C-alpha positions as a LaTeX table, in Angstrom:
\begin{tabular}{lrrr}
\hline
Residue & $x$ (\AA) & $y$ (\AA) & $z$ (\AA) \\
\hline
Met1 & 0.00 & 0.00 & 0.00 \\
Asp2 & 1.34 & 3.46 & $-0.88$ \\
Gly3 & 1.06 & 6.50 & 1.31 \\
Gly4 & $-2.74$ & 6.39 & 1.18 \\
Ala5 & $-5.64$ & 7.55 & $-0.96$ \\
Gly6 & $-4.37$ & 11.12 & $-0.87$ \\
Gly7 & $-0.69$ & 10.19 & $-1.02$ \\
Gly8 & $-0.49$ & 9.25 & $-4.69$ \\
Gly9 & 2.87 & 7.68 & $-5.41$ \\
Ala10 & 4.42 & 8.94 & $-2.17$ \\
Ala11 & 6.69 & 6.64 & $-0.18$ \\
Arg12 & 5.05 & 4.36 & 2.33 \\
Leu13 & 4.63 & 5.23 & 5.97 \\
Arg14 & 6.78 & 3.39 & 8.50 \\
Val15 & 6.18 & 3.21 & 12.23 \\
Ala16 & 8.80 & 2.01 & 14.73 \\
Leu17 & 7.35 & 0.87 & 18.05 \\
Leu18 & 9.77 & $-1.71$ & 19.45 \\
Gly19 & 12.47 & 0.76 & 20.40 \\
Val20 & 12.31 & 4.53 & 20.16 \\
Phe21 & 9.01 & 5.63 & 18.68 \\
Glu22 & 9.36 & 6.95 & 15.15 \\
Leu23 & 7.01 & 7.81 & 12.31 \\
Ala24 & 8.58 & 8.18 & 8.88 \\
Arg25 & 7.73 & 8.30 & 5.21 \\
Gly26 & 10.41 & 6.40 & 3.41 \\
Asp27 & 13.68 & 7.68 & 4.88 \\
Thr28 & 12.19 & 10.97 & 6.10 \\
Glu29 & 11.23 & 11.16 & 9.76 \\
Leu30 & 7.97 & 12.93 & 10.48 \\
Pro31 & 7.63 & 14.86 & 13.75 \\
Val32 & 4.81 & 13.76 & 16.05 \\
Pro33 & 4.72 & 16.25 & 18.93 \\
Gly34 & 2.84 & 15.42 & 22.11 \\
Ala35 & 2.05 & 12.20 & 23.95 \\
Arg36 & $-1.58$ & 12.10 & 22.78 \\
Leu37 & $-0.72$ & 12.51 & 19.12 \\
Gln38 & 1.86 & 9.73 & 19.47 \\
Ala39 & $-0.75$ & 7.57 & 21.20 \\
Leu40 & $-3.10$ & 8.07 & 18.25 \\
Val41 & $-0.39$ & 6.98 & 15.80 \\
Val42 & 0.55 & 3.95 & 17.90 \\
Arg43 & $-3.03$ & 2.71 & 18.23 \\
Leu44 & $-3.73$ & 3.16 & 14.53 \\
Ala45 & $-0.41$ & 1.54 & 13.57 \\
Leu46 & $-1.13$ & $-1.55$ & 15.68 \\
Ala47 & $-4.22$ & $-2.11$ & 13.55 \\
Gly48 & $-1.96$ & $-2.59$ & 10.50 \\
Gly49 & $-4.08$ & $-0.59$ & 8.07 \\
His50 & $-7.46$ & $-1.68$ & 9.45 \\
Ala51 & $-9.98$ & 0.75 & 10.86 \\
Val52 & $-10.11$ & 1.33 & 14.62 \\
Glu53 & $-13.38$ & 2.31 & 16.25 \\
Thr54 & $-13.66$ & 5.76 & 17.74 \\
Ser55 & $-14.32$ & 4.36 & 21.21 \\
Gly56 & $-11.15$ & 2.27 & 21.04 \\
Leu57 & $-9.07$ & 5.27 & 20.06 \\
Ile58 & $-10.55$ & 7.40 & 22.84 \\
Asp59 & $-9.80$ & 4.69 & 25.42 \\
Ala60 & $-6.23$ & 4.30 & 24.16 \\
Ile61 & $-5.50$ & 8.03 & 24.18 \\
Trp62 & $-7.29$ & 9.27 & 27.28 \\
Ala63 & $-7.78$ & 6.03 & 29.24 \\
Glu64 & $-9.68$ & 6.78 & 32.45 \\
Asp65 & $-9.70$ & 10.56 & 31.96 \\
Pro66 & $-11.54$ & 11.35 & 28.69 \\
Pro67 & $-12.30$ & 14.98 & 27.77 \\
Ala68 & $-15.77$ & 16.47 & 28.03 \\
Gly69 & $-16.34$ & 16.02 & 24.30 \\
Pro70 & $-14.22$ & 12.99 & 23.40 \\
Ala71 & $-15.42$ & 12.64 & 19.81 \\
His72 & $-14.63$ & 16.28 & 18.99 \\
Ala73 & $-11.28$ & 16.03 & 20.81 \\
Leu74 & $-10.43$ & 12.97 & 18.71 \\
Gln75 & $-11.36$ & 14.77 & 15.49 \\
Ala76 & $-9.05$ & 17.65 & 16.44 \\
Leu77 & $-6.23$ & 15.18 & 17.14 \\
Val78 & $-6.78$ & 13.49 & 13.77 \\
Ser79 & $-6.58$ & 16.87 & 12.04 \\
Arg80 & $-3.24$ & 17.52 & 13.72 \\
Leu81 & $-1.95$ & 14.13 & 12.58 \\
Arg82 & $-3.00$ & 14.78 & 9.01 \\
Arg83 & $-1.07$ & 18.04 & 9.02 \\
Ala84 & 1.98 & 16.29 & 10.44 \\
Leu85 & 1.78 & 13.69 & 7.68 \\
Gly86 & 1.17 & 16.26 & 4.99 \\
Ser87 & $-1.73$ & 14.29 & 3.55 \\
Ala88 & $-5.34$ & 14.05 & 4.64 \\
Gly89 & $-5.63$ & 10.69 & 2.90 \\
Asp90 & $-3.12$ & 9.07 & 5.23 \\
Val91 & $-5.71$ & 9.05 & 8.00 \\
Ala92 & $-8.99$ & 8.02 & 6.41 \\
Gln93 & $-12.31$ & 8.17 & 8.23 \\
Phe94 & $-14.74$ & 5.29 & 8.07 \\
Ala95 & $-18.13$ & 4.75 & 9.67 \\
Gly96 & $-17.37$ & 4.71 & 13.35 \\
Gly97 & $-13.58$ & 4.93 & 13.13 \\
Tyr98 & $-10.29$ & 5.85 & 11.44 \\
Arg99 & $-7.60$ & 4.03 & 9.52 \\
Leu100 & $-3.91$ & 4.84 & 9.06 \\
Ala101 & $-2.45$ & 4.22 & 5.59 \\
Val102 & 0.17 & 1.71 & 6.70 \\
Asp103 & 0.42 & $-2.04$ & 6.27 \\
Ala104 & 1.81 & $-4.69$ & 8.60 \\
Ala105 & 5.18 & $-4.68$ & 6.86 \\
Gly106 & 5.55 & $-0.99$ & 7.69 \\
Val107 & 5.08 & $-1.46$ & 11.45 \\
Asp108 & 8.05 & $-3.14$ & 13.12 \\
Ala109 & 5.94 & $-4.72$ & 15.87 \\
Leu110 & 3.60 & $-6.35$ & 13.37 \\
Arg111 & 6.46 & $-7.34$ & 11.11 \\
Phe112 & 8.14 & $-9.00$ & 14.06 \\
Glu113 & 5.07 & $-11.08$ & 14.90 \\
Gln114 & 4.78 & $-12.26$ & 11.30 \\
Leu115 & 8.45 & $-13.26$ & 11.10 \\
Ala116 & 8.43 & $-14.96$ & 14.51 \\
Ala117 & 5.43 & $-17.07$ & 13.53 \\
Gln118 & 6.97 & $-18.01$ & 10.18 \\
Gly119 & 10.27 & $-18.94$ & 11.80 \\
Arg120 & 8.59 & $-21.10$ & 14.41 \\
Asp121 & 6.59 & $-22.91$ & 11.74 \\
Arg122 & 9.74 & $-23.64$ & 9.73 \\
Leu123 & 11.54 & $-24.85$ & 12.83 \\
Arg124 & 8.71 & $-27.27$ & 13.63 \\
Ala125 & 8.70 & $-28.41$ & 10.01 \\
Gly126 & 12.33 & $-29.51$ & 10.38 \\
Asp127 & 13.95 & $-26.75$ & 8.33 \\
Pro128 & 16.39 & $-25.09$ & 10.76 \\
His129 & 18.27 & $-23.21$ & 8.04 \\
Ala130 & 15.18 & $-21.37$ & 6.82 \\
Ala131 & 13.99 & $-20.94$ & 10.40 \\
Ala132 & 17.29 & $-19.35$ & 11.47 \\
Ala133 & 17.17 & $-16.85$ & 8.61 \\
Val134 & 13.62 & $-15.71$ & 9.37 \\
Leu135 & 14.03 & $-15.73$ & 13.15 \\
Gly136 & 17.30 & $-13.83$ & 12.87 \\
Glu137 & 15.45 & $-11.06$ & 11.05 \\
Ala138 & 12.69 & $-11.08$ & 13.67 \\
Val139 & 15.07 & $-10.87$ & 16.61 \\
Ala140 & 17.09 & $-8.12$ & 14.94 \\
Leu141 & 14.03 & $-5.84$ & 15.02 \\
Trp142 & 14.40 & $-5.71$ & 18.82 \\
Gly143 & 18.03 & $-4.63$ & 18.80 \\
Asp144 & 19.48 & $-5.43$ & 22.22 \\
Arg145 & 16.15 & $-5.19$ & 24.03 \\
Pro146 & 14.28 & $-8.50$ & 23.56 \\
Gly147 & 12.03 & $-9.20$ & 26.51 \\
Ala148 & 11.42 & $-5.54$ & 27.36 \\
Glu149 & 7.90 & $-4.21$ & 26.87 \\
Pro150 & 7.93 & $-1.51$ & 24.16 \\
Thr151 & 7.32 & 1.79 & 25.95 \\
Ala152 & 5.24 & 3.36 & 23.20 \\
Val153 & 2.97 & 0.31 & 23.00 \\
Ala154 & 2.68 & $-0.12$ & 26.77 \\
Ala155 & 1.31 & 3.43 & 27.10 \\
Val156 & $-1.53$ & 2.65 & 24.69 \\
Ala157 & $-2.12$ & $-1.12$ & 24.78 \\
Pro158 & $-0.49$ & $-2.74$ & 27.84 \\
Ala159 & $-1.71$ & $-6.24$ & 26.97 \\
Val160 & $-0.19$ & $-5.98$ & 23.49 \\
Ala161 & 3.11 & $-4.78$ & 24.95 \\
Thr162 & 3.21 & $-7.79$ & 27.27 \\
Arg163 & 2.41 & $-10.14$ & 24.40 \\
Leu164 & 5.16 & $-8.67$ & 22.24 \\
Ala165 & 7.73 & $-8.92$ & 25.04 \\
His166 & 6.88 & $-12.57$ & 25.65 \\
Ala167 & 6.99 & $-13.32$ & 21.92 \\
Ser168 & 10.43 & $-11.73$ & 21.65 \\
Ile169 & 11.81 & $-14.05$ & 24.33 \\
Glu170 & 10.39 & $-17.09$ & 22.59 \\
Ala171 & 11.79 & $-15.90$ & 19.26 \\
Val172 & 15.28 & $-15.75$ & 20.77 \\
Ala173 & 14.85 & $-19.28$ & 22.15 \\
Asp174 & 13.55 & $-20.49$ & 18.78 \\
Leu175 & 16.54 & $-18.94$ & 17.02 \\
Ala176 & 18.92 & $-20.65$ & 19.42 \\
Asp177 & 17.07 & $-23.92$ & 18.85 \\
Ala178 & 17.55 & $-23.51$ & 15.10 \\
Glu179 & 21.24 & $-22.71$ & 15.58 \\
Leu180 & 21.67 & $-25.86$ & 17.64 \\
Ala181 & 20.02 & $-27.92$ & 14.92 \\
Arg182 & 22.48 & $-26.43$ & 12.44 \\
Gly183 & 25.45 & $-27.48$ & 14.59 \\
Arg184 & 26.20 & $-23.94$ & 15.79 \\
Ala185 & 26.34 & $-24.72$ & 19.50 \\
Asp186 & 28.70 & $-21.82$ & 20.26 \\
Ala187 & 26.33 & $-19.21$ & 18.82 \\
Ala188 & 23.35 & $-20.81$ & 20.52 \\
Ala189 & 25.12 & $-20.92$ & 23.90 \\
Ala190 & 26.07 & $-17.25$ & 23.74 \\
Arg191 & 22.54 & $-16.22$ & 22.75 \\
Leu192 & 20.92 & $-18.31$ & 25.48 \\
Ala193 & 23.34 & $-17.16$ & 28.17 \\
Ala194 & 22.43 & $-13.54$ & 27.36 \\
Leu195 & 18.74 & $-14.40$ & 27.47 \\
Leu196 & 19.05 & $-16.13$ & 30.84 \\
Ala197 & 20.89 & $-13.12$ & 32.24 \\
Glu198 & 17.69 & $-11.13$ & 31.61 \\
Gln199 & 15.21 & $-13.96$ & 32.20 \\
Pro200 & 16.83 & $-16.05$ & 34.96 \\
Val201 & 13.96 & $-18.52$ & 35.41 \\
His202 & 13.16 & $-19.17$ & 31.73 \\
Glu203 & 13.16 & $-22.97$ & 31.75 \\
Arg204 & 13.14 & $-23.49$ & 28.00 \\
Ala205 & 16.18 & $-21.26$ & 27.55 \\
Ala206 & 17.95 & $-23.13$ & 30.35 \\
Ala207 & 17.12 & $-26.50$ & 28.79 \\
Leu208 & 18.42 & $-25.39$ & 25.40 \\
Leu209 & 21.56 & $-23.97$ & 26.99 \\
Met210 & 22.18 & $-27.33$ & 28.68 \\
Asp211 & 21.93 & $-28.92$ & 25.23 \\
Ala212 & 24.34 & $-26.36$ & 23.77 \\
Leu213 & 26.88 & $-26.88$ & 26.54 \\
Ala214 & 26.66 & $-30.66$ & 26.23 \\
Ala215 & 27.16 & $-30.36$ & 22.47 \\
Gln216 & 30.39 & $-28.48$ & 23.20 \\
Gly217 & 31.55 & $-31.25$ & 25.52 \\
Arg218 & 30.91 & $-29.10$ & 28.60 \\
Gln219 & 28.80 & $-31.57$ & 30.56 \\
Ala220 & 30.05 & $-30.29$ & 33.92 \\
Asp221 & 28.95 & $-26.76$ & 33.01 \\
Ala222 & 25.56 & $-28.07$ & 31.93 \\
Leu223 & 25.10 & $-29.87$ & 35.26 \\
Ala224 & 26.16 & $-26.74$ & 37.17 \\
Leu225 & 23.63 & $-24.71$ & 35.16 \\
Tyr226 & 20.88 & $-27.12$ & 36.15 \\
Glu227 & 21.70 & $-26.64$ & 39.82 \\
Arg228 & 21.62 & $-22.84$ & 39.44 \\
Ile229 & 18.28 & $-22.92$ & 37.67 \\
Arg230 & 16.88 & $-25.34$ & 40.24 \\
Glu231 & 17.85 & $-22.96$ & 43.03 \\
Arg232 & 16.44 & $-19.93$ & 41.19 \\
Leu233 & 13.13 & $-21.65$ & 40.55 \\
Ala234 & 12.86 & $-22.58$ & 44.20 \\
Asp235 & 13.78 & $-19.08$ & 45.40 \\
Val236 & 11.77 & $-17.04$ & 42.89 \\
Leu237 & 8.78 & $-19.22$ & 42.06 \\
Gly238 & 8.80 & $-21.83$ & 44.79 \\
Thr239 & 8.73 & $-24.63$ & 42.21 \\
Asp240 & 10.90 & $-27.49$ & 41.02 \\
Pro241 & 12.34 & $-27.78$ & 37.50 \\
Gly242 & 9.92 & $-28.97$ & 34.85 \\
Ala243 & 10.06 & $-32.21$ & 32.91 \\
Ala244 & 12.30 & $-30.88$ & 30.12 \\
Leu245 & 15.01 & $-29.78$ & 32.55 \\
Arg246 & 14.77 & $-32.93$ & 34.66 \\
Glu247 & 15.10 & $-35.17$ & 31.61 \\
Arg248 & 18.21 & $-33.35$ & 30.43 \\
His249 & 19.70 & $-33.53$ & 33.92 \\
Leu250 & 19.11 & $-37.26$ & 34.13 \\
Arg251 & 20.55 & $-37.79$ & 30.67 \\
Leu252 & 23.71 & $-35.93$ & 31.62 \\
Leu253 & 24.06 & $-37.90$ & 34.84 \\
Arg254 & 23.75 & $-41.18$ & 32.99 \\
Ala255 & 26.37 & $-40.08$ & 30.49 \\
Glu256 & 28.81 & $-39.35$ & 33.34 \\
Arg257 & 28.56 & $-42.79$ & 34.90 \\
Pro258 & 31.29 & $-45.19$ & 33.76 \\
Ala259 & 30.08 & $-47.92$ & 31.46 \\
Pro260 & 29.69 & $-51.26$ & 33.23 \\
Ala261 & 32.49 & $-53.75$ & 32.60 \\
Pro262 & 31.56 & $-56.20$ & 29.85 \\
Ala263 & 30.35 & $-59.54$ & 31.08 \\
Pro264 & 32.98 & $-62.25$ & 30.75 \\
Asp265 & 32.56 & $-64.69$ & 27.94 \\
Ala266 & 30.39 & $-67.59$ & 28.97 \\
Ala267 & 33.08 & $-70.01$ & 27.92 \\
Gln268 & 35.41 & $-68.36$ & 30.43 \\
Val269 & 33.03 & $-68.71$ & 33.34 \\
Arg270 & 33.29 & $-72.12$ & 34.93 \\
Lys271 & 31.46 & $-72.91$ & 38.08 \\
Ser272 & 33.58 & $-75.05$ & 40.36 \\
Asn273 & 33.45 & $-76.54$ & 43.85 \\
Leu274 & 37.14 & $-77.37$ & 43.83 \\
Pro275 & 39.16 & $-76.29$ & 46.88 \\
Ala276 & 41.22 & $-73.13$ & 46.50 \\
Pro277 & 44.97 & $-73.85$ & 46.18 \\
Leu278 & 46.96 & $-72.80$ & 49.24 \\
Thr279 & 50.41 & $-73.33$ & 47.68 \\
Ser280 & 51.89 & $-73.19$ & 44.22 \\
Phe281 & 51.92 & $-76.33$ & 42.08 \\
Ile282 & 55.20 & $-76.88$ & 40.26 \\
Gly283 & 57.25 & $-79.81$ & 38.95 \\
Arg284 & 54.30 & $-81.92$ & 37.76 \\
Asp285 & 53.90 & $-80.57$ & 34.23 \\
Asp286 & 54.58 & $-84.01$ & 32.69 \\
Asp287 & 51.93 & $-85.65$ & 34.86 \\
Leu288 & 49.39 & $-82.91$ & 34.02 \\
Ala289 & 50.15 & $-83.36$ & 30.33 \\
Arg290 & 49.54 & $-87.13$ & 30.58 \\
Val291 & 46.20 & $-86.52$ & 32.34 \\
Asp292 & 45.22 & $-84.02$ & 29.62 \\
Thr293 & 46.06 & $-86.56$ & 26.94 \\
Leu294 & 43.99 & $-89.28$ & 28.64 \\
Leu295 & 41.05 & $-86.90$ & 29.19 \\
Ala296 & 41.11 & $-86.00$ & 25.53 \\
Ser297 & 39.93 & $-89.53$ & 24.74 \\
Gly298 & 37.75 & $-90.20$ & 27.78 \\
Arg299 & 35.62 & $-88.43$ & 30.37 \\
Leu300 & 37.20 & $-90.12$ & 33.42 \\
Val301 & 40.84 & $-90.62$ & 34.44 \\
Thr302 & 41.87 & $-92.28$ & 37.68 \\
Val303 & 45.25 & $-91.33$ & 39.21 \\
Leu304 & 46.91 & $-94.25$ & 41.03 \\
Gly305 & 49.90 & $-94.25$ & 43.35 \\
Pro306 & 51.12 & $-94.86$ & 46.91 \\
Gly307 & 49.93 & $-92.71$ & 49.78 \\
Gly308 & 51.50 & $-89.26$ & 49.96 \\
Ala309 & 52.48 & $-89.19$ & 46.31 \\
Gly310 & 50.27 & $-86.18$ & 45.61 \\
Lys311 & 47.51 & $-87.97$ & 43.70 \\
Thr312 & 44.72 & $-85.74$ & 45.05 \\
Arg313 & 46.56 & $-82.48$ & 44.34 \\
Leu314 & 47.36 & $-83.67$ & 40.81 \\
Ala315 & 43.71 & $-84.59$ & 40.22 \\
Val316 & 42.54 & $-81.19$ & 41.52 \\
Glu317 & 45.01 & $-79.23$ & 39.38 \\
Ala318 & 44.06 & $-81.30$ & 36.34 \\
Ala319 & 40.38 & $-80.61$ & 37.00 \\
Arg320 & 41.04 & $-76.82$ & 37.11 \\
Arg321 & 42.39 & $-76.74$ & 33.58 \\
Pro322 & 40.02 & $-75.49$ & 30.82 \\
Gly323 & 38.12 & $-78.17$ & 28.96 \\
Thr324 & 38.75 & $-80.81$ & 31.65 \\
Ser325 & 36.10 & $-83.47$ & 32.31 \\
Thr326 & 36.88 & $-85.44$ & 35.48 \\
Ala327 & 40.05 & $-86.68$ & 37.18 \\
Thr328 & 39.93 & $-88.71$ & 40.39 \\
Ala329 & 42.59 & $-89.98$ & 42.78 \\
Ser330 & 42.70 & $-93.54$ & 44.08 \\
Gly331 & 45.05 & $-95.58$ & 46.10 \\
\hline
\end{tabular}
């Protein structure tokens, strides 16, 4: 939409609301003197080119202290705005209200909401590259003030200012989420750390920062962050961490535990009720070899010999050897 019905081919109007209030046509700033005239511009701009009822404008501008003749006072204010804009067509009157000749793309607050929604949709659709591009543009509209309620909007529409501030925080978290998905853990960690400095109990930001730290191999830092957030939640809100934080904490703890030793091969585990040897067994290698040879061709070997010759010890040592069937002593 161009400057309006009376604006011909003039440059489009632009309204900045997220930082310092500004009304401009193209690159030329237009002066808007007085709080009430600014309030009229803000309320009309938030409508994004749609008509706003007279009663809504009066409430936004004068709140609880309307003038004796509010409709006439509003008409006078509109006349002042038209003069400031240099075109009567830029503020058109409709049955029961007025409309500013500006579209959503020309109002930074509305543009932000559009971009934030698009970026979130692309993130959920599994396209982090496109999401990061759109969300980066959305977050940039806030400069270094995401999370702060826009002053110009708060003076006219407090609920809208609160909604915008909340949406800006979520947009930063979404952007960090997209950066993580792209493998840019460093950028995500820096962004989330800055967000948590301003929003110390934002659980989603904390959960994403734990992911970013873990992706950098900084598991100890991620665990320490969890403890800080847990303490903040208890102190500020009197609550425990939510499921997302608890799951990440548990996952990190499991990753820190040493892996259990592998179970020995079943072939190496041999149950035995043989007595434990109390002394070493040396000098009988030939006898053990003969027993092994005999056991290779039969399941039972009997060791014969006079008393005290060491038949029992030989039979026990032969039975300990892998693959042995049975050796008995007799005599």
